[in-house]
XYZ file of C-alpha atoms in Angstrom:
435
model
C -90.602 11.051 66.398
C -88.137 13.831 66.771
C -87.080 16.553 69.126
C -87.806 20.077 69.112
C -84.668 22.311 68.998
C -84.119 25.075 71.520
C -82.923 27.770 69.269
C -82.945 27.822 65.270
C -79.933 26.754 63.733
C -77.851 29.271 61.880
C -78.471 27.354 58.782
C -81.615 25.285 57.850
C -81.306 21.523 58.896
C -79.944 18.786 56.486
C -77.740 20.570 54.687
C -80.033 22.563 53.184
C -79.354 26.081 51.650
C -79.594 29.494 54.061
C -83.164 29.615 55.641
C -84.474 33.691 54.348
C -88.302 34.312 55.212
C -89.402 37.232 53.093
C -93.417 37.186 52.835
C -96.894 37.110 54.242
C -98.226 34.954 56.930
C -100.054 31.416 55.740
C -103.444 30.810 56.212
C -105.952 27.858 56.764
C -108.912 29.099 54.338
C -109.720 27.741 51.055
C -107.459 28.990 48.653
C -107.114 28.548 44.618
C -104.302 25.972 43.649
C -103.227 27.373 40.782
C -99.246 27.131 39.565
C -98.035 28.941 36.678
C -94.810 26.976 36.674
C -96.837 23.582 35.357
C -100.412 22.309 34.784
C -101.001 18.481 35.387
C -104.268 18.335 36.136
C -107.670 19.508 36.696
C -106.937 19.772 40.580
C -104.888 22.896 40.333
C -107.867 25.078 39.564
C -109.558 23.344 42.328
C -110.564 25.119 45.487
C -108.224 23.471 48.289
C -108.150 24.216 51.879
C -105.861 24.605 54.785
C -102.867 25.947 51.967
C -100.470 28.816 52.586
C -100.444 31.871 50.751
C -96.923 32.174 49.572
C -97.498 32.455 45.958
C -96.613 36.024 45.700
C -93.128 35.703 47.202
C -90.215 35.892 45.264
C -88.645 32.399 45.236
C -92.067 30.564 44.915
C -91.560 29.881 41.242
C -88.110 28.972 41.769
C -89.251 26.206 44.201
C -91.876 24.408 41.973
C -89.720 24.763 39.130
C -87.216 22.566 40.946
C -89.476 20.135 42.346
C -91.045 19.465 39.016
C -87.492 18.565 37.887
C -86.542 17.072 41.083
C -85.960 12.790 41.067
C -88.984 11.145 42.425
C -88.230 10.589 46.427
C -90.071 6.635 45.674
C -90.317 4.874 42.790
C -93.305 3.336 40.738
C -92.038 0.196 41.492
C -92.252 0.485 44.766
C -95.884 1.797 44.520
C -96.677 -0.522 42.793
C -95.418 -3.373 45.651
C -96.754 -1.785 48.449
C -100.563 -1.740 46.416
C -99.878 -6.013 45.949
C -98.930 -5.930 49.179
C -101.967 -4.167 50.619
C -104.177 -6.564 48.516
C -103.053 -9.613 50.017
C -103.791 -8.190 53.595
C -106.578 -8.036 52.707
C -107.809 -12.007 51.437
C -104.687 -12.939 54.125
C -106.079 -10.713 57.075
C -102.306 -9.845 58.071
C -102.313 -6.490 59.809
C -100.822 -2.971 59.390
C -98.850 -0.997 61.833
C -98.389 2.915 60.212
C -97.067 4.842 62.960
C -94.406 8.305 63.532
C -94.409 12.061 64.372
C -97.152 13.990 64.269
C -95.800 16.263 62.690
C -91.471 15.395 61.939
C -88.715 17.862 62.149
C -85.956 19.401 59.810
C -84.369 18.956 62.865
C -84.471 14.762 62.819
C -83.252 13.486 59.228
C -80.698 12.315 59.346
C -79.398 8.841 59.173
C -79.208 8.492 62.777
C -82.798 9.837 63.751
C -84.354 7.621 60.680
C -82.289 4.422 62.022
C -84.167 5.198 65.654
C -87.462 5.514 64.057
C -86.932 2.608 62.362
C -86.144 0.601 65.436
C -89.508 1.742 67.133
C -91.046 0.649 64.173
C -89.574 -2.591 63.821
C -89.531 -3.850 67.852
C -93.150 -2.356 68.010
C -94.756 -4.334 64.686
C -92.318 -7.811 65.584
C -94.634 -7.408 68.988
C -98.000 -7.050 67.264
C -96.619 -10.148 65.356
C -95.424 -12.170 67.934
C -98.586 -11.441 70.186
C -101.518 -12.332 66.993
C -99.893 -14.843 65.329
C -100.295 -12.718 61.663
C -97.801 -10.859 59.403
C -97.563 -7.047 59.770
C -97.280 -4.162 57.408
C -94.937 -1.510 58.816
C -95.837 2.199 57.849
C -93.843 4.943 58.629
C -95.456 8.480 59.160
C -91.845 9.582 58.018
C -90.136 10.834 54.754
C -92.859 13.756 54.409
C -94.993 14.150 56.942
C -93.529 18.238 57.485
C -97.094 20.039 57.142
C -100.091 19.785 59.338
C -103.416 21.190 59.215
C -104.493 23.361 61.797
C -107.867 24.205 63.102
C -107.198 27.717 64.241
C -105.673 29.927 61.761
C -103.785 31.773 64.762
C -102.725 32.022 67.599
C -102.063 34.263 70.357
C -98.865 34.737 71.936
C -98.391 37.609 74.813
C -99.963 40.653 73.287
C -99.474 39.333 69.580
C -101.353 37.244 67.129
C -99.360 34.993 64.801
C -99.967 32.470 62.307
C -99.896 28.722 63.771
C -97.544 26.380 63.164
C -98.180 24.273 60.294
C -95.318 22.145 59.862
C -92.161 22.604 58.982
C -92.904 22.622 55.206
C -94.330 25.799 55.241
C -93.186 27.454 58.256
C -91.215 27.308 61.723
C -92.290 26.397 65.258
C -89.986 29.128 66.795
C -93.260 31.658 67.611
C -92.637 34.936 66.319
C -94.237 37.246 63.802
C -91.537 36.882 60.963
C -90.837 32.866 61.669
C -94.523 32.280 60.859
C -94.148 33.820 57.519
C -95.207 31.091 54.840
C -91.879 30.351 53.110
C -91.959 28.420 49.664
C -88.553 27.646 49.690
C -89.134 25.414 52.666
C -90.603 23.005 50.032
C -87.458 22.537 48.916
C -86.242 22.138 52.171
C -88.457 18.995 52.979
C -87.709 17.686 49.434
C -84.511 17.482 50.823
C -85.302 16.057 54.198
C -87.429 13.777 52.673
C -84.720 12.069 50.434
C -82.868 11.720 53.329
C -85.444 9.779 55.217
C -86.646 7.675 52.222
C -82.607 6.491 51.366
C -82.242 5.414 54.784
C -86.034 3.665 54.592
C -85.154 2.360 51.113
C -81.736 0.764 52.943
C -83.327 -0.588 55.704
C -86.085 -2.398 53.644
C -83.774 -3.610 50.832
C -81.589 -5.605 53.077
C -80.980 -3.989 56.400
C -83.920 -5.766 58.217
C -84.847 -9.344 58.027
C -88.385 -9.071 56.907
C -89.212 -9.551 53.611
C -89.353 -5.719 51.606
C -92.984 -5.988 51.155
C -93.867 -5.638 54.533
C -92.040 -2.848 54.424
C -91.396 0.381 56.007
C -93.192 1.976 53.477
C -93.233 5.946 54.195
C -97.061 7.901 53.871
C -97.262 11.817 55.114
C -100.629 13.667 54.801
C -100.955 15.116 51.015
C -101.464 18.076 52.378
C -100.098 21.235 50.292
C -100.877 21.242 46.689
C -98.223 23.175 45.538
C -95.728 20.343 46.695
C -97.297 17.284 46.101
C -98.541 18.336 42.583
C -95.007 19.114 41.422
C -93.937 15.817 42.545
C -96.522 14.171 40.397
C -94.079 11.369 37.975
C -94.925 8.784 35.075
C -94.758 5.363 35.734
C -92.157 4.486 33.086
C -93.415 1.510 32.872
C -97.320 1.708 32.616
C -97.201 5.880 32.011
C -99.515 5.980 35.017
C -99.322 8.987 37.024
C -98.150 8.453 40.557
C -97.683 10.425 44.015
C -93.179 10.695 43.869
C -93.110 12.087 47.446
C -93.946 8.932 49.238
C -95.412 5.183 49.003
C -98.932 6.154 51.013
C -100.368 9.587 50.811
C -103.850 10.475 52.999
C -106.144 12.604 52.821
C -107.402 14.790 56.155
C -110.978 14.877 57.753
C -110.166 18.750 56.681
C -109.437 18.235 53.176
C -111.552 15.495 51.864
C -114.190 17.348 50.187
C -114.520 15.185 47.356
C -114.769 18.337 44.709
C -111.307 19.727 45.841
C -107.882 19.735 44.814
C -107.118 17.040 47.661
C -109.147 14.392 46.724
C -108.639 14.821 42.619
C -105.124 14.648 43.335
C -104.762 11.531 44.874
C -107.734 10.120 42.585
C -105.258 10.631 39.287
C -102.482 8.966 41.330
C -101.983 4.889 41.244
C -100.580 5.197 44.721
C -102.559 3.375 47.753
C -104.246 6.315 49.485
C -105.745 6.700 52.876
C -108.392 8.954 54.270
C -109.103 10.146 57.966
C -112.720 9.911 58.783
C -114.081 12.136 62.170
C -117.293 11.329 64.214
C -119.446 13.650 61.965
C -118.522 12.194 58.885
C -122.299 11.548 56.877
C -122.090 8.218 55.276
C -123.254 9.236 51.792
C -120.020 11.989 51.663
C -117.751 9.292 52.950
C -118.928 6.823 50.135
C -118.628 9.620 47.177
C -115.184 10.311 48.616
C -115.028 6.422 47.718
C -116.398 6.691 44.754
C -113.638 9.206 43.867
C -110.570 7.890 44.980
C -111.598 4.018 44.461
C -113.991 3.746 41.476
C -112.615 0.683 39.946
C -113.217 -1.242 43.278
C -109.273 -2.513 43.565
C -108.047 -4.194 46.692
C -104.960 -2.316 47.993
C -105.852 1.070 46.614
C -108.156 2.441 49.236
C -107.186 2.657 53.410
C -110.098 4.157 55.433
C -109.079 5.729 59.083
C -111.239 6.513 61.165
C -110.437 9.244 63.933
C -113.653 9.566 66.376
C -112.731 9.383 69.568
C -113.756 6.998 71.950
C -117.300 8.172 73.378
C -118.235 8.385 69.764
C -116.973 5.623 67.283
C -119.519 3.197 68.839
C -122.436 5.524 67.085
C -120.417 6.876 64.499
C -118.603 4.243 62.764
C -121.282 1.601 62.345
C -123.318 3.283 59.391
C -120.251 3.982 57.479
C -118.621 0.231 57.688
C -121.821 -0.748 56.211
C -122.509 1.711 53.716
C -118.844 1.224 52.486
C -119.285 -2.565 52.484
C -122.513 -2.860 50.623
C -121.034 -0.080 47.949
C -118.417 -3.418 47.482
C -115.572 -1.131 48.118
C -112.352 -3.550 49.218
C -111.288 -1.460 51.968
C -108.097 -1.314 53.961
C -109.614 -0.489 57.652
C -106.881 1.287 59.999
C -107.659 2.674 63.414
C -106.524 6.021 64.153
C -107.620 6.183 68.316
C -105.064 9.577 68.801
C -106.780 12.424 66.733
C -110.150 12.209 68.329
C -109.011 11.972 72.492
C -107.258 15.086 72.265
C -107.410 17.299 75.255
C -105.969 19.875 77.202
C -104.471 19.216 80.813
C -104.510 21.160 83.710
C -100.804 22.614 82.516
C -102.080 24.291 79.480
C -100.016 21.248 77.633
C -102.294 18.925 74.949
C -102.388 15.706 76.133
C -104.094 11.909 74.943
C -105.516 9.748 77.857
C -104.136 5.946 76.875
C -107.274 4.880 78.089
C -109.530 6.268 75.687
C -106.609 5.690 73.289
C -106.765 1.690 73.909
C -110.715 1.989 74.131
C -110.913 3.285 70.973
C -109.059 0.781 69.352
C -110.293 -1.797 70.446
C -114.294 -0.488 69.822
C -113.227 0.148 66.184
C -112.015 -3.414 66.345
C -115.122 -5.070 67.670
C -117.069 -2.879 64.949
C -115.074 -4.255 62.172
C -115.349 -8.117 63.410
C -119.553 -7.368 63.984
C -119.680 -6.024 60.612
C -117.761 -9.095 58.734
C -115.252 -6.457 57.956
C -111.330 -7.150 58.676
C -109.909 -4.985 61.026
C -106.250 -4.169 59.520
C -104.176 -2.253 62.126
C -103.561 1.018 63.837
C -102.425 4.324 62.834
C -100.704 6.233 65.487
C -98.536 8.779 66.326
C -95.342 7.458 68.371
C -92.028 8.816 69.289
C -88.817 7.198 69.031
C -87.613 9.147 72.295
C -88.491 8.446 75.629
C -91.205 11.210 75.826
C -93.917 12.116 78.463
C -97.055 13.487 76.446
C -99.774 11.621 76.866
C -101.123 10.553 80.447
C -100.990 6.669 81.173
C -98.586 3.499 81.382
C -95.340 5.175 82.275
C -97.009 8.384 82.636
C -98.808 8.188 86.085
C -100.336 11.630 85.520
C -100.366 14.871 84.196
C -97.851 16.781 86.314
C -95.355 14.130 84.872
C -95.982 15.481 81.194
C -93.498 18.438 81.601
C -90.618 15.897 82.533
C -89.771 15.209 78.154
C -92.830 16.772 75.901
C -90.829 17.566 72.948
C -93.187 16.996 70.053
C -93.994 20.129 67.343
C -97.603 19.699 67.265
C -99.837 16.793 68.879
C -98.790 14.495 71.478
C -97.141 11.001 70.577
C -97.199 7.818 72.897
C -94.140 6.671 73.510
C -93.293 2.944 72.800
C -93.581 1.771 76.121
C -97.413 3.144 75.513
C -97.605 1.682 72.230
C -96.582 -1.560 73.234
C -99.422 -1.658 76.180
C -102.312 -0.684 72.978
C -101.058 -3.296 70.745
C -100.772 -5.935 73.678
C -104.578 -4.674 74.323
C -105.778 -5.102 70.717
C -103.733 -8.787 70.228
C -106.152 -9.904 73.371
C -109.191 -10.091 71.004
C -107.253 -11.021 67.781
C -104.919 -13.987 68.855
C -108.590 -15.535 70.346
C -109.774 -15.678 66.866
C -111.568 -12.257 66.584
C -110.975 -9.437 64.180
């Protein structure tokens, strides 16, 4: 939900020490997770995909040292809420909102940018409220969410091939040769980002906002690099369970969820809710052992499935697996993520989302659910808190008008007017009695 700079700062946003990028380019292959700085669990000999290859530079053990004796960025506590929380959606069939950047910024953490998220969030999920008639669960793609995974390794600019952008975590947007460069230190950069965020979140929920603090905002990122997440791995001081310390909800991708890699054993030996994307050819019987892995005990609140299909394909798609899932008894949080699969690229080279398909997306997911006896929990999507022009419909006539504010870092986000036209579509169905 933030904006793109023009030119790199002369120090690294936040506060945080001197940017230096000093080794080889990332990569999206499978790579070997291994850390010599600490061993917590079976995942870091795991085969893991989409991870940069920074492990040979010279301030990579410096940077999981200090995570690993960094203070957790969320509490157990807090965990712990937002799982009783999730539970009651689901025998109370309130609803879930868990929307932000695609992909957030360095650039946007600070009090003031978190304060306009959080303003989105709020005026956007008291809507979805006010229209159904239910309670709603505010999620922030925020406090994290600094690495992406990308499906093309490169990318070609002019006469040169670089590495792609994978999120400020591991390296920069500016599109050069040496600002590609994997960095490790940037870990330590989004720790720092991140703490930023989740003080201002923590604020906001403890007694800045009138709703109650288990509806949240709750932050969630994509658990994405191993390296990070695993040295940010905490005891519950309480229960000595381990839990995810970089935010409330991690997910899994549709790229990472093999269910014998490091992604999914992390967030299996975590307590933490966890999410995972789902694309159109998912095969029911790997959806249900990534399930089995994450949510073996069957608990309500532990497990959110998204799907991402797009929407020529979720009516064939997502049948089979609501049903498979049900009748494997699995209490399932079911989201809605209509962005990911109506990506496309407009006539000015620019990627774009068509709030069309967006909306008809939704609201076939939704129908799916209520067929299926399932409850239909929310929407995950990717809004901005500016004013921006990226993806074609509502106050964005057409495509030509996308070059007037497209400021995101990766994907294109709807902007709230937008958001507020999908969530007024969905609340049609629901405030009617349907699900």
């Amino acid at each position: 939900m933030g904006t793109r700079p023009c030119t790199p700062p002369a120090r690294p946003p936040c506060g945080l020490a001197r940017e230096q990028r000093r080794t080889e380019p990332g990569r999206c292959g499978p790579a070997r997770t291994r850390c010599p700085v600490t061993r917590l669990g079976p995942w870091q000999d795991m085969p893991a995909a989409q991870q940069p290859d920074w492990r040979d530079h010279a301030g990579y053990r410096e940077a999981c040292e200090g995570l690993a004796s960094a203070p957790p960025l969320v509490t157990a506590a807090e965990v712990r809420r937002l799982r009783r929380s999730l539970a009651r959606l689901l025998t109370t069939e309130a609803l879930l909102l868990q929307l932000g950047d695609c992909a957030e910024s360095f650039y946007a953490c600070e009090p003031r940018h978190t304060a306009q998220k959080l303003r989105v969030i709020d005026g956007l999920g008291d809507r979805f409220s006010e229209l159904t008639g239910r309670s709603v669960m505010r999620v922030g793609r925020m406090g994290g969410q600094f690495a992406k995974p990308r499906s093309q390794a490169t990318e070609r600019h002019g006469a040169l091939t670089i590495p792609s952008f994978q999120g400020h975590l591991i390296n920069s947007e500016i599109a050069s040769p040496l600002t590609r460069k994997a960095d490790p230190r940037r870990m330590t950069w989004a720790y720092e980002a991140s703490d930023k965020v989740q003080r201002a979140m923590r604020t906001h929920r403890q007694g800045g906002y009138r709703l109650p603090a288990t509806e949240g905002p709750w932050s969630s990122h994509e658990a994405l690099v191993i390296d990070y997440e695993s040295h940010l791995v905490r005891r519950d001081p309480d229960t000595d369970d381990l839990y995810l310390a970089s935010t409330h909800l991690p997910w899994v991708g549709e790229r990472t969820r093999q269910p014998d890699h490091a992604h999914v054993a992390l967030l299996s030996a975590v307590v933490n809710p966890v999410g995972c994307k789902i694309g159109p050819t998912a095969d029911p019987d790997d959806v249900l052992r990534v399930c089995e892995a994450l949510d073996p005990r069957r608990e309500p609140g532990r497990l959110v499935l998204i799907p991402r299909m797009g929407a020529h394909r979720i009516q064939e798609a997502l049948p089979p697996l609501v049903r498979r899932v049900a009748n494997a008894g699995h209490p399932v949080v079911w989201l809605s993520d209509p962005m990911h699969g109506n990506t496309v690229k407009s006539r000015l080279g620019l990627k774009t989302r068509h709030l069309t398909d967006v909306i008809t997306e939704a609201l076939r997911f939704r129908d799916i659910l209520a067929e299926n006896r399932q409850h239909a929990a929310g929407l995950h999507i990717e809004v901005a808190a500016d004013d921006v022009t990226e993806c074609v419909g509502g106050t964005v006539e057409n495509e030509e008008e996308l070059r007037r504010h497209y400021t995101s870092l990766c994907d294109p986000r709807l902007n709230a007017d937008q958001a507020t036209e999908l969530i007024e579509a969905w609340a049609k169905g629901t405030a009617t009695g349907r699900s």
